Protein backbone atom coordinates (compact mmCIF):
# COMPACT_ATOMS: atom_id res chain seq x y z
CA UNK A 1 4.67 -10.47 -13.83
CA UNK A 2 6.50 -7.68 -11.94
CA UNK A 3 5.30 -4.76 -10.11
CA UNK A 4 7.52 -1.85 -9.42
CA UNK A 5 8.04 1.60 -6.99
CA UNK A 6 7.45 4.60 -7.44
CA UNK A 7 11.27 5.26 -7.58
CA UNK A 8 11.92 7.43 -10.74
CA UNK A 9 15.39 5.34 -11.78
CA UNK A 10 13.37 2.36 -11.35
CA UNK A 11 13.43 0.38 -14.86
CA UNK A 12 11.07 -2.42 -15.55
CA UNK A 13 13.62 -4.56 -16.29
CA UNK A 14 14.99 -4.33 -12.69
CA UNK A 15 14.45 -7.21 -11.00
CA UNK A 16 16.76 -6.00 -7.83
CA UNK A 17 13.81 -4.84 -5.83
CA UNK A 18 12.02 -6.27 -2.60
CA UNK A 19 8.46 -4.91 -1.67
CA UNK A 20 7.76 -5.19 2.06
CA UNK A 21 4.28 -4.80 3.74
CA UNK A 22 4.41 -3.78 7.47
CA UNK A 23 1.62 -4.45 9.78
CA UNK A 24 2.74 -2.90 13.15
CA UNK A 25 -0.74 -2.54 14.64
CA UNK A 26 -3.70 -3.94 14.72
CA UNK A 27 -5.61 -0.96 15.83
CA UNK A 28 -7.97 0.94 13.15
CA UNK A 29 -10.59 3.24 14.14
CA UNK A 30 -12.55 2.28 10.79
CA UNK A 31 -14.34 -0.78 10.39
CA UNK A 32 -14.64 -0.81 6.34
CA UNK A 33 -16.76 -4.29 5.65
CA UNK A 34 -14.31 -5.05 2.86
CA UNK A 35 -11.14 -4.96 4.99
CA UNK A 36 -8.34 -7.37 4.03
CA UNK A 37 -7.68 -7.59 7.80
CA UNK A 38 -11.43 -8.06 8.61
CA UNK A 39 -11.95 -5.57 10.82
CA UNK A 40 -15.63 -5.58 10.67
CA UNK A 41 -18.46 -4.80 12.97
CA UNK A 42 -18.44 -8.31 13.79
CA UNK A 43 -14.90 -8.64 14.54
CA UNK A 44 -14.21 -5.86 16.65
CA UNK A 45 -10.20 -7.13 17.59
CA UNK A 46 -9.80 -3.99 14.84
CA UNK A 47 -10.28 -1.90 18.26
CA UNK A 48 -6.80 -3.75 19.94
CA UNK A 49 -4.22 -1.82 20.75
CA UNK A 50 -2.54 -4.58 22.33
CA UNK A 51 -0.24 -5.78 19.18
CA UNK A 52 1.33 -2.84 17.99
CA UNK A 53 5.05 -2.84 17.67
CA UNK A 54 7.50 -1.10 20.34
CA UNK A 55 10.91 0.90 19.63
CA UNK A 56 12.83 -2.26 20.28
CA UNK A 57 10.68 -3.77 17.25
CA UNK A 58 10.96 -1.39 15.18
CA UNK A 59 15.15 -0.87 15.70
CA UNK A 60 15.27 -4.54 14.88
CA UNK A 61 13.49 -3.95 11.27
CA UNK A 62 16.29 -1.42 10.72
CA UNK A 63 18.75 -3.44 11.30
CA UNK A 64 17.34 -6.29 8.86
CA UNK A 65 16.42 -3.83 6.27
CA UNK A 66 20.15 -2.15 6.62
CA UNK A 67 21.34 -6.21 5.88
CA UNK A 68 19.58 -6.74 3.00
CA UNK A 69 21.45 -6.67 -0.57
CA UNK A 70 18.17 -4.96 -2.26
CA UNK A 71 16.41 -1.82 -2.94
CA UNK A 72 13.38 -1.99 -0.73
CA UNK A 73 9.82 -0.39 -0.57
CA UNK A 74 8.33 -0.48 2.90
CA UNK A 75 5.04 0.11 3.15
CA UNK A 76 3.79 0.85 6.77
CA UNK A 77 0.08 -0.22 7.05
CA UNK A 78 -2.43 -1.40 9.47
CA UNK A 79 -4.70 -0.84 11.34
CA UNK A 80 -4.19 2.62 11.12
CA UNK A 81 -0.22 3.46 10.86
CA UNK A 82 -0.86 7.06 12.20
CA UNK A 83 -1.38 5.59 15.62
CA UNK A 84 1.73 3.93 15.75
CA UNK A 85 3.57 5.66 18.24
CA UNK A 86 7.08 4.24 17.03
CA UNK A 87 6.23 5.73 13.25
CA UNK A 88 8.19 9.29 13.76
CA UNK A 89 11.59 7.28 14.95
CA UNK A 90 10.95 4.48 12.68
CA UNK A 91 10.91 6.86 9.68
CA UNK A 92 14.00 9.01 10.18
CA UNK A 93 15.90 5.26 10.54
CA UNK A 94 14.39 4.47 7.50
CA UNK A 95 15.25 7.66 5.53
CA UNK A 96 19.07 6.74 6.47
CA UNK A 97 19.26 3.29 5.07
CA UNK A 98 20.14 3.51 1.47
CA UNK A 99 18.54 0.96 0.02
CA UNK A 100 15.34 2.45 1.20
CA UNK A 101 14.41 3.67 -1.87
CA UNK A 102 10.99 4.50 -1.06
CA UNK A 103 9.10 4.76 2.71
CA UNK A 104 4.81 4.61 1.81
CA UNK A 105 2.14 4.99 4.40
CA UNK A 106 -0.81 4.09 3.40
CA UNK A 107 -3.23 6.17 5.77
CA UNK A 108 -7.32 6.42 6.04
CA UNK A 109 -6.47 10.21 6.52
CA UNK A 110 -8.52 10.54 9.80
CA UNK A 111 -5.90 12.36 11.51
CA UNK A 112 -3.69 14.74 10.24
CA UNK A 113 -0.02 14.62 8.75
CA UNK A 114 0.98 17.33 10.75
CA UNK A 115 4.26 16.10 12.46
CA UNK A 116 5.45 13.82 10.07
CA UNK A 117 9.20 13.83 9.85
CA UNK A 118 9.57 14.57 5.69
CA UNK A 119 12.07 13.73 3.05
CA UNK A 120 12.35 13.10 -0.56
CA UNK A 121 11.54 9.20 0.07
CA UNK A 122 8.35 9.58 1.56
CA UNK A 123 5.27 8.95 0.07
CA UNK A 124 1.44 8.81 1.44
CA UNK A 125 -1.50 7.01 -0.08
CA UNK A 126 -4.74 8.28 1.20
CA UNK A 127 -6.95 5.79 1.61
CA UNK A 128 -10.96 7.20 0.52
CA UNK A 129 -13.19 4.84 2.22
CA UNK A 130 -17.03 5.90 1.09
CA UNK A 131 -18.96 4.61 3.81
CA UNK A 132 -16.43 6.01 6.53
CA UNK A 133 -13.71 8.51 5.75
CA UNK A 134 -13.65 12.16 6.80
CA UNK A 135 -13.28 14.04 3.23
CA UNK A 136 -12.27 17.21 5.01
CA UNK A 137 -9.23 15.86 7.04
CA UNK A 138 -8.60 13.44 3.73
CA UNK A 139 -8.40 16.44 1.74
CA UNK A 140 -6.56 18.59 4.16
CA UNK A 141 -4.00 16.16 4.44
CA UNK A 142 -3.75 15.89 0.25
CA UNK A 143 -3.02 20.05 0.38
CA UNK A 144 -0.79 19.01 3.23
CA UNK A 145 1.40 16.65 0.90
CA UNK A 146 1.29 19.30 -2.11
CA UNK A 147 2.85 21.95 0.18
CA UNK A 148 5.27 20.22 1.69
CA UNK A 149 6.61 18.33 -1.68
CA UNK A 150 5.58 15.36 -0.55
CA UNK A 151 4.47 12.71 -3.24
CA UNK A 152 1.10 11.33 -2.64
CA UNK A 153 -1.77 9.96 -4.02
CA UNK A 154 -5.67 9.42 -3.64
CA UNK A 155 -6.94 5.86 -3.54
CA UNK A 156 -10.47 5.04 -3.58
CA UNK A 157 -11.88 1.97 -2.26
CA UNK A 158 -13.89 0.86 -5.07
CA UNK A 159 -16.97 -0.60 -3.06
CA UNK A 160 -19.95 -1.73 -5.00
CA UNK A 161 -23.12 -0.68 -3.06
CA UNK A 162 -25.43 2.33 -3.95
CA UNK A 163 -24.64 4.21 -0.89
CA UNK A 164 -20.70 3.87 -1.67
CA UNK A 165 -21.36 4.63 -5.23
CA UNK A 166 -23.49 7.98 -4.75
CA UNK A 167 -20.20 8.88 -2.04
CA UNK A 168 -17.84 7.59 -4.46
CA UNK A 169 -19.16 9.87 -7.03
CA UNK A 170 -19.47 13.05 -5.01
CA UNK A 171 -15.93 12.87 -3.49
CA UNK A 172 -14.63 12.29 -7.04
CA UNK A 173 -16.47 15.83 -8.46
CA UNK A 174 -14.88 17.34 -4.99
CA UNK A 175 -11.34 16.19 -5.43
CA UNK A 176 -11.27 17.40 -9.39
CA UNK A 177 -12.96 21.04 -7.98
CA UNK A 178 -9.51 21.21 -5.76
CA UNK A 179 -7.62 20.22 -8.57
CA UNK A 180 -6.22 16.74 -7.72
CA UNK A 181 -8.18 14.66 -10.45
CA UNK A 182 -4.60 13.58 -11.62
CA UNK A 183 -3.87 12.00 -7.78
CA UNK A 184 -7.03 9.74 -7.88
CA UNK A 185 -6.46 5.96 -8.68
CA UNK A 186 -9.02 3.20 -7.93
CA UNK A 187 -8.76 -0.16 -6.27
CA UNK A 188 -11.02 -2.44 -6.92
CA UNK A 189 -11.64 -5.01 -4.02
CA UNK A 190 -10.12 -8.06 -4.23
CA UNK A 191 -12.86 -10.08 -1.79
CA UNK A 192 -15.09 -13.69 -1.88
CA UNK A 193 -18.12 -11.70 -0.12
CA UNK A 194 -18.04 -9.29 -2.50
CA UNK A 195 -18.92 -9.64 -6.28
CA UNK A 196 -16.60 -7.68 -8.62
CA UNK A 197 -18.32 -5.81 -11.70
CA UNK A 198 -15.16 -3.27 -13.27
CA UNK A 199 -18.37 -1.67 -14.90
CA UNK A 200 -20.20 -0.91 -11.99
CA UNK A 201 -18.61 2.26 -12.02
CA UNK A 202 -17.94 5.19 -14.55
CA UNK A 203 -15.21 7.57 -13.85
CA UNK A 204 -14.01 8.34 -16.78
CA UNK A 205 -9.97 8.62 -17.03
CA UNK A 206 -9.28 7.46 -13.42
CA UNK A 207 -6.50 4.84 -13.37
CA UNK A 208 -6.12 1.73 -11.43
CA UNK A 209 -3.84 1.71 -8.66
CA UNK A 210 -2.30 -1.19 -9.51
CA UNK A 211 -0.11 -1.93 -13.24
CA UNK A 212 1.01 -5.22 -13.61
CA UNK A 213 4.07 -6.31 -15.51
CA UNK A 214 2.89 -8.78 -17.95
CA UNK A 215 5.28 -10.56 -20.84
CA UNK A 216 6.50 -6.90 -21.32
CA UNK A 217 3.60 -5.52 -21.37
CA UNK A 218 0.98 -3.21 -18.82
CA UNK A 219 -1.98 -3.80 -18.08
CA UNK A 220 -4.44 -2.20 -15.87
CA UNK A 221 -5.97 -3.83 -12.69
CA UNK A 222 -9.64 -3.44 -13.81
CA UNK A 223 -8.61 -4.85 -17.24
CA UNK A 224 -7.75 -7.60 -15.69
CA UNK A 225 -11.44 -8.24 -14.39
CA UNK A 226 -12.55 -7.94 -18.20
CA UNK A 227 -10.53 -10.21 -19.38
CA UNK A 228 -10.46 -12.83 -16.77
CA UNK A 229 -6.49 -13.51 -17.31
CA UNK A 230 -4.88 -16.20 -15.20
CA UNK A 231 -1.07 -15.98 -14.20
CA UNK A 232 -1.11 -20.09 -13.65
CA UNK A 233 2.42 -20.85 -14.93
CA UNK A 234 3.72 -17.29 -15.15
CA UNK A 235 7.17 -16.50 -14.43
CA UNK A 236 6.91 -14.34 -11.58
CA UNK A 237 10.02 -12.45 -9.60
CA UNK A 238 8.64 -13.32 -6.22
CA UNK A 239 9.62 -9.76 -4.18
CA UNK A 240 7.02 -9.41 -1.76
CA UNK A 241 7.12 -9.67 1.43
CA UNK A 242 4.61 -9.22 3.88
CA UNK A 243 5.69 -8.70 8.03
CA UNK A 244 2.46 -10.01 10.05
CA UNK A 245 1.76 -8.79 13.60
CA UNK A 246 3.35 -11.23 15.33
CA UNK A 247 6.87 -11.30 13.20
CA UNK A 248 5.96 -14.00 11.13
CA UNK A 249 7.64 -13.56 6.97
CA UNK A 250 5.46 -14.39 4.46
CA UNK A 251 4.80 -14.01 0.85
CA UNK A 252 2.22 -11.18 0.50
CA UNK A 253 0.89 -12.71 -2.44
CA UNK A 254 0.31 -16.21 -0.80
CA UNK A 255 -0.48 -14.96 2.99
CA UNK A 256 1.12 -18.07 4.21
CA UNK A 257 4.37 -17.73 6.32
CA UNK A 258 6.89 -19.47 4.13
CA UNK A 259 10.00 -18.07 5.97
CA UNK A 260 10.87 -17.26 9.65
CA UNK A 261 10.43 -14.64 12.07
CA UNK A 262 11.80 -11.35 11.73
CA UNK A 263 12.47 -10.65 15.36
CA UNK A 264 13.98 -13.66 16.24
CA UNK A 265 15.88 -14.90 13.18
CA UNK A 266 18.73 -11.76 13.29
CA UNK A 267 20.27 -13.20 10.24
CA UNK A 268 17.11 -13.00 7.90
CA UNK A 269 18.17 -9.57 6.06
CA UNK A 270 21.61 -10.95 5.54
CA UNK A 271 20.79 -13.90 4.18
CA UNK A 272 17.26 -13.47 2.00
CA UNK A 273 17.76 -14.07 -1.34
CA UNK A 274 14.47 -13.57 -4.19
CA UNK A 275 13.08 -16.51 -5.46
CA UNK A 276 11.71 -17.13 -9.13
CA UNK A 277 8.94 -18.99 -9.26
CA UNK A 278 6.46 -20.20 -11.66
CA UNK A 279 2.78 -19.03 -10.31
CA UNK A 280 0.46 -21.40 -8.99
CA UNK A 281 -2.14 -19.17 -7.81
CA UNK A 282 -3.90 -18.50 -11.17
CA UNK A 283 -4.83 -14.72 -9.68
CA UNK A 284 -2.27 -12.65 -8.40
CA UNK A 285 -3.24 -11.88 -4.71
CA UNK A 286 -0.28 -9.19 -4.11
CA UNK A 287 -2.53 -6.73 -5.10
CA UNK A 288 -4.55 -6.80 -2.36
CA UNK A 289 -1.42 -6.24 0.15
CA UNK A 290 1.02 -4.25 -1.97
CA UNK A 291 -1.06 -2.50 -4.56
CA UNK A 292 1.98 -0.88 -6.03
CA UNK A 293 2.12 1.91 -8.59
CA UNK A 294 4.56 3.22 -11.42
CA UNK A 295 5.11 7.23 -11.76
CA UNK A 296 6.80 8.91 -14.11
CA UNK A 297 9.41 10.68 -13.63
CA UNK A 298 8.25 13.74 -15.04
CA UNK A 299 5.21 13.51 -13.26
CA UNK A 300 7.05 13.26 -9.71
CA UNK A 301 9.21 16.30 -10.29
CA UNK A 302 6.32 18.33 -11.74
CA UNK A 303 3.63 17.56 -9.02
CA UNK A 304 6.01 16.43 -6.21
């Protein structure tokens, strides 16, 4: 089971790539109920802006990245990544490394994208979150992104209430009037509090954001859900990584911290090797963190 980039020379039969989830803040000016970080009404730490990472962090994840003998994805999220102030610097480093292959934000689109140093790497997932985002700044920042070349897609939270589902619904019939129907994917939530029905919802063509790698074949997220597959025993290319608040390396798909700490182990990049690994999960959690996509290559030049 292998999930790949976005990169367009990326084949599925590369197994030389490493996945890495940042979390440099803690801050989020949302409080979704379904949040993987449980920022909830009843937690409100998602208001901290005490752990967020500094410049001198954020050099020291260049330098580890720089050491590392893969082609990476980083994927900056949160909290909210537009409020971390080190994101402008952090970026151009990241555009110079090589093996960066691809930078991702994944943003709720409250504020805009104005400002953002660019390049070819980049790419922005816009996070549509029906019972709080903004669908005019969302959808600014979407023309945004199709001006300035910058690959992008729509991602909506796939939360099963009727309020959601009515909001769900109408952003959907807004986002085809504008002509970005092909940027929409769905991701359904991956939560014990909340009970997952893939046919709760009927939007027609609207792909998963998530394609998993199975015994050479694809299959969908949501087909998953139908068909109640379990990866117990599955060979799996273990590639993601997941950078918590505090420093601490883990496996995304496990969320336990099965290495060291970035910050304070120097040699980490140099040294980390992938393991393979027979699953013992039975549901592959790495969704939830890394929720990684495939586009072709066609697709990339033609709609940037």
């Amino acid at each position: 089971m292998i999930n790949h980039g976005t990169d367009p020379h990326c084949d599925p039969n590369d197994l030389d790539w490493v996945n890495i989830d940042l979390t440099p803040l803690l801050f989020c000016n949302y409080h979704c109920p379904y949040c993987y970080n449980g920022f909830t009404r009843e937690q409100p730490f998602y208001m901290d802006k005490s752990v967020m990472w500094n410049d001198h962090h954020a050099d020291i994840l260049l330098h580890q990245f720089s050491e590392m003998k893969y082609k990476l994805m980083i994927q900056i999220l949160g909290g909210e990544p537009l409020f971390w102030k080190p994101l402008n610097r952090f970026l151009e480093g990241l555009y110079k490394l090589d093996n960066v292959r691809v930078p991702r934000i994944y943003t709720n689109a409250y504020k805009k994208l104005d400002g953002i140093p660019l390049n070819p790497k980049l790419e922005v997932i816009l996070d549509y979150h029906p019972m709080c985002t903004k669908n005019e700044t969302l959808l600014y920042n979407a023309k945004y992104c199709r001006d300035h070349d910058i690959k992008f897609l729509i991602k909506i939270m796939m939360y099963q209430t009727p309020e959601a589902k009515h909001n769900i619904e109408k952003f959907v019939k807004e986002v085809t009037d504008l002509g970005f129907r092909d940027k929409l994917r769905t991701a359904y939530i991956n939560n014990s509090q909340i009970l997952m029905d893939p046919n709760y919802f009927d939007l027609g063509d609207i792909p998963s954001m998530v394609t998993y790698h199975i015994n050479g074949k694809e299959i969908d997220e949501k087909d998953l859900w139908k068909t109640n597959l379990s990866f117990t025993g599955q060979k799996c290319h273990l590639n993601y990584l997941a950078i918590r608040p505090a420093g601490e390396i883990c496996q995304a798909c496990l969320g336990i911290n099965t290495h060291s700490n970035i910050f304070e182990d120097m040699d980490f990049g140099k040294n980390y090797r992938i393991p393979d690994v027979h699953c013992w999960v039975g549901y592959c959690g790495a969704n939830c963190c890394t929720e990684l996509i495939k586009v072709d290559e066609e697709e990339g030049d033609e709609n940037g």
